[in-house]
Tab-separated table of C-alpha atoms in Angstrom:
chain	number	residue	atom	x	y	z
A	1	MET	CA	-32.184	-4.971	3.056
A	2	LEU	CA	-30.828	-5.498	-0.344
A	3	ALA	CA	-29.718	-1.857	-0.612
A	4	GLU	CA	-27.601	-2.142	2.496
A	5	ILE	CA	-25.988	-5.296	1.323
A	6	TYR	CA	-25.061	-3.357	-2.016
A	7	ALA	CA	-23.668	-0.370	0.159
A	8	GLN	CA	-21.624	-2.731	2.302
A	9	THR	CA	-20.149	-4.509	-0.930
A	10	LYS	CA	-18.981	-1.186	-2.453
A	11	ASP	CA	-17.491	-0.045	0.796
A	12	HIS	CA	-15.684	-3.379	1.498
A	13	MET	CA	-14.343	-3.379	-2.154
A	14	GLU	CA	-13.290	0.328	-1.903
A	15	LYS	CA	-11.188	-0.418	1.065
A	16	SER	CA	-9.693	-3.295	-0.820
A	17	ILE	CA	-8.555	-0.863	-3.478
A	18	GLU	CA	-7.330	1.604	-0.908
A	19	SER	CA	-5.258	-1.254	0.776
A	20	LEU	CA	-3.748	-2.026	-2.726
A	21	LYS	CA	-2.733	1.459	-3.135
A	22	LYS	CA	-1.103	1.582	0.151
A	23	ASP	CA	0.790	-1.578	-0.577
A	24	TYR	CA	1.993	-0.173	-3.840
A	25	LYS	CA	3.688	2.606	-1.683
A	26	THR	CA	6.087	0.117	-0.459
A	27	LEU	CA	7.405	-0.453	-4.168
A	28	ARG	CA	10.247	1.576	-5.459
A	29	THR	CA	9.550	3.243	-8.454
A	30	GLY	CA	11.908	5.403	-10.903
A	31	LYS	CA	11.992	8.049	-8.105
A	32	VAL	CA	12.805	6.654	-4.597
A	33	SER	CA	10.225	7.616	-2.234
A	34	THR	CA	10.216	8.083	1.542
A	35	ASN	CA	7.344	5.461	1.728
A	36	ILE	CA	10.028	2.701	1.116
A	37	LEU	CA	10.771	3.257	4.740
A	38	ASP	CA	7.043	2.827	5.912
A	39	GLY	CA	6.816	0.041	8.473
A	40	ILE	CA	10.403	0.364	10.028
A	41	LYS	CA	10.226	0.500	13.517
A	42	VAL	CA	13.325	2.082	15.569
A	43	ASP	CA	13.674	1.054	19.421
A	44	TYR	CA	13.004	4.636	20.865
A	45	TYR	CA	13.833	4.147	24.562
A	46	GLY	CA	12.292	0.565	24.696
A	47	THR	CA	9.350	1.424	22.386
A	48	PRO	CA	9.291	0.365	18.908
A	49	THR	CA	8.614	3.734	17.026
A	50	ASP	CA	7.949	4.508	13.438
A	51	LEU	CA	10.824	6.052	11.705
A	52	SER	CA	9.140	9.371	10.636
A	53	GLN	CA	8.140	9.917	14.421
A	54	ILE	CA	11.785	10.389	15.305
A	55	GLY	CA	13.238	12.615	12.958
A	56	SER	CA	12.805	14.277	9.538
A	57	VAL	CA	12.819	11.834	6.364
A	58	LEU	CA	13.599	13.636	3.082
A	59	ALA	CA	14.087	12.606	-0.690
A	60	PRO	CA	16.162	15.413	-1.859
A	61	ASP	CA	16.462	13.809	-5.291
A	62	ALA	CA	15.517	10.520	-7.298
A	63	THR	CA	18.140	8.332	-5.742
A	64	THR	CA	18.606	9.587	-2.324
A	65	ILE	CA	16.894	9.824	1.201
A	66	THR	CA	18.346	11.584	4.333
A	67	ILE	CA	17.121	10.827	7.807
A	68	SER	CA	17.867	13.554	10.399
A	69	PRO	CA	16.768	12.219	13.968
A	70	TRP	CA	15.722	14.840	16.443
A	71	GLU	CA	18.321	13.318	18.923
A	72	LYS	CA	21.658	12.174	17.578
A	73	ASN	CA	21.807	9.257	20.053
A	74	LEU	CA	19.268	7.573	17.926
A	75	LEU	CA	21.303	7.278	14.815
A	76	GLY	CA	22.744	3.925	15.941
A	77	ALA	CA	19.194	2.619	16.549
A	78	ILE	CA	18.134	3.993	12.984
A	79	GLU	CA	21.158	2.649	11.212
A	80	LYS	CA	20.368	-1.036	12.865
A	81	ALA	CA	16.578	-0.935	12.077
A	82	ILE	CA	17.207	-0.129	8.452
A	83	MET	CA	19.682	-3.059	8.129
A	84	VAL	CA	17.342	-5.294	9.669
A	85	ALA	CA	14.525	-3.898	7.119
A	86	ASN	CA	16.907	-5.199	4.377
A	87	ILE	CA	15.485	-2.557	1.762
A	88	GLY	CA	18.469	-3.306	-0.563
A	89	VAL	CA	20.940	-0.464	0.575
A	90	ASN	CA	23.263	0.072	3.350
A	91	PRO	CA	22.768	3.384	5.476
A	92	ASN	CA	25.632	5.858	5.714
A	93	ASN	CA	26.073	7.480	9.045
A	94	ASP	CA	28.035	10.684	9.233
A	95	GLY	CA	27.463	11.245	12.896
A	96	ASN	CA	24.692	13.789	11.956
A	97	VAL	CA	22.485	12.425	9.292
A	98	ILE	CA	22.030	9.209	7.855
A	99	LYS	CA	22.070	9.009	4.065
A	100	LEU	CA	20.725	6.264	1.958
A	101	PHE	CA	21.774	6.061	-1.855
A	102	PHE	CA	19.835	4.199	-4.309
A	103	PRO	CA	21.226	3.205	-7.378
A	104	PRO	CA	19.078	3.753	-10.378
A	105	MET	CA	16.952	1.017	-11.179
A	106	THR	CA	17.857	-1.700	-13.873
A	107	VAL	CA	15.456	-2.847	-16.377
A	108	GLU	CA	15.449	-6.170	-14.677
A	109	GLN	CA	14.686	-4.536	-11.296
A	110	ARG	CA	11.733	-2.479	-12.677
A	111	GLN	CA	10.396	-5.904	-14.355
A	112	ASN	CA	10.602	-7.583	-11.011
A	113	THR	CA	9.157	-4.694	-9.208
A	114	ALA	CA	6.122	-4.694	-11.578
A	115	LYS	CA	5.865	-8.438	-11.040
A	116	GLN	CA	5.382	-7.487	-7.266
A	117	ALA	CA	2.754	-4.891	-8.057
A	118	LYS	CA	0.935	-7.557	-10.387
A	119	THR	CA	0.861	-10.094	-7.305
A	120	MET	CA	-0.339	-7.352	-5.122
A	121	THR	CA	-3.156	-6.693	-7.495
A	122	ASP	CA	-4.103	-10.378	-8.010
A	123	ASN	CA	-4.470	-10.604	-3.980
A	124	ALA	CA	-6.674	-7.532	-3.995
A	125	LYS	CA	-8.801	-9.212	-6.679
A	126	VAL	CA	-8.958	-12.288	-4.750
A	127	ALA	CA	-10.164	-10.008	-1.692
A	128	ILE	CA	-12.751	-8.568	-3.926
A	129	ARG	CA	-14.144	-11.858	-4.884
A	130	ASN	CA	-14.380	-13.074	-1.470
A	131	ILE	CA	-16.261	-9.878	-0.542
A	132	ARG	CA	-18.826	-10.992	-3.308
A	133	GLN	CA	-19.058	-14.495	-2.095
A	134	ASN	CA	-19.951	-13.112	1.506
A	135	SER	CA	-22.493	-10.464	-0.098
A	136	ASN	CA	-24.066	-13.445	-2.078
A	137	THR	CA	-24.259	-15.474	1.148
A	138	LYS	CA	-26.105	-12.651	2.835
A	139	VAL	CA	-28.665	-12.588	-0.213
A	140	LYS	CA	-29.126	-16.419	0.050
A	141	ASN	CA	-29.803	-16.223	3.894
A	142	LEU	CA	-32.624	-13.695	3.122
A	143	LEU	CA	-34.018	-16.164	0.711
A	144	LYS	CA	-33.736	-18.683	2.963
A	145	ASP	CA	-35.515	-16.834	5.653
A	146	LYS	CA	-38.312	-16.032	3.030
A	147	LEU	CA	-37.363	-12.322	3.310
A	148	ILE	CA	-37.020	-12.048	-0.445
A	149	THR	CA	-38.355	-13.914	-3.535
A	150	GLU	CA	-36.268	-16.206	-5.879
A	151	ASP	CA	-36.527	-13.502	-8.383
A	152	ASP	CA	-35.119	-10.928	-5.887
A	153	SER	CA	-32.286	-13.131	-4.972
A	154	LYS	CA	-31.319	-13.681	-8.640
A	155	LYS	CA	-31.337	-9.986	-9.447
A	156	ALA	CA	-29.479	-9.174	-6.277
A	157	GLN	CA	-26.685	-11.538	-7.050
A	158	ASP	CA	-26.451	-10.137	-10.724
A	159	GLU	CA	-26.226	-6.569	-9.013
A	160	ILE	CA	-23.469	-7.879	-6.794
A	161	GLN	CA	-21.599	-9.272	-9.800
A	162	LYS	CA	-21.893	-5.983	-11.786
A	163	ILE	CA	-20.267	-4.365	-8.492
A	164	THR	CA	-17.532	-7.051	-8.373
A	165	ASP	CA	-16.781	-6.454	-12.110
A	166	SER	CA	-16.387	-2.776	-11.639
A	167	TYR	CA	-14.060	-3.226	-8.758
A	168	VAL	CA	-12.004	-5.885	-10.459
A	169	LEU	CA	-11.784	-3.528	-13.484
A	170	LYS	CA	-10.710	-0.614	-10.978
A	171	ALA	CA	-8.172	-2.902	-9.594
A	172	ASP	CA	-6.647	-3.406	-13.139
A	173	ASP	CA	-6.773	-0.014	-14.084
A	174	THR	CA	-4.856	1.085	-10.660
A	175	PHE	CA	-2.281	-1.587	-11.561
A	176	LYS	CA	-1.615	-0.387	-15.360
A	177	ALA	CA	-1.021	3.065	-13.735
A	178	LYS	CA	1.281	1.639	-11.307
A	179	GLU	CA	3.085	-0.424	-13.838
A	180	ALA	CA	3.627	2.419	-16.259
A	181	GLU	CA	5.205	4.483	-13.227
A	182	ILE	CA	7.588	1.636	-12.653
A	183	LEU	CA	8.822	0.728	-16.037
A	184	ILE	CA	9.128	4.210	-17.359
A	185	PRO	CA	12.296	6.008	-16.111
A	186	ALA	CA	11.395	9.018	-14.208
A	187	ASN	CA	12.413	12.460	-15.320
A	188	PRO	CA	15.715	13.770	-13.879
A	189	VAL	CA	13.754	16.403	-12.036
A	190	THR	CA	14.593	17.096	-8.256
A	191	GLN	CA	11.850	16.829	-6.112
A	192	THR	CA	11.508	16.927	-2.099
A	193	GLU	CA	9.213	14.757	-0.107
A	194	ALA	CA	9.251	15.481	3.584
A	195	THR	CA	7.946	13.982	6.656
A	196	ALA	CA	8.669	16.365	9.596
A	197	PRO	CA	6.312	15.641	12.640
A	198	ALA	CA	6.838	17.198	16.025
A	199	ALA	CA	9.694	15.786	18.048
A	200	PRO	CA	8.486	13.128	20.666
A	201	THR	CA	9.090	14.133	24.309
A	202	THR	CA	12.340	12.325	25.737
A	203	LYS	CA	11.440	9.569	28.120
C-alpha cells in the first residue's frame, strides 16, 4: 500500500517537472526557437489547427523564423493568427513565405524572461507540494482505517517529505539551467530547427 503511494507520488511529481520544462519552451532565450509558436492555432478551413501542421516552420538563424505553408492561400490566416498571438513581432508576408524577425534580446528582456521562468518554477513547486499533501492524506486515511500503525504513518510521511524535497531540488536545478540559458547571450552560430510534418489533406 505504502509502496504504491510512494510510486504514485514520484510519478505525479515527475510529471510536474516535465510540465515545467514544456512551459519553459514557450520562453525566448538568446536563440529564437520555433517553440515560441507552440499553441498558435490557424483557421484551416474552419478547424483550429496547429501552425506546425499546415506548413514548414524553420529557424534558419538566431533571430529569424520562417513559415512556408503547404497552401499559399493560408498565408493570410497564418499572418492573422500570429498577430492575435501577440508574440512581440509583426509577421512579414512576401506572398510565399512569412518571416518573423526577432531583434536581439536586451539585458532587460533577458531579466524579465528569467523572472517568467522563476514564476513557472514556483508554480511547479506549489504543484509538487500539493501532491505531497495529497499523498499524506492517503497515508492518514490508511491509519484511520487501521491498515497501518502510527509508526508506519510517521515513517511514510517522512519518506514522502524526502521525495518532495528531491523534486523541489530538481525544479530548482531545472530553473538554474534555464536561467543561465536565458541570461547568457547565445553564440552567433547558425542552427536550424525544423518542423515538417506531412501536409494535411485539403477539405
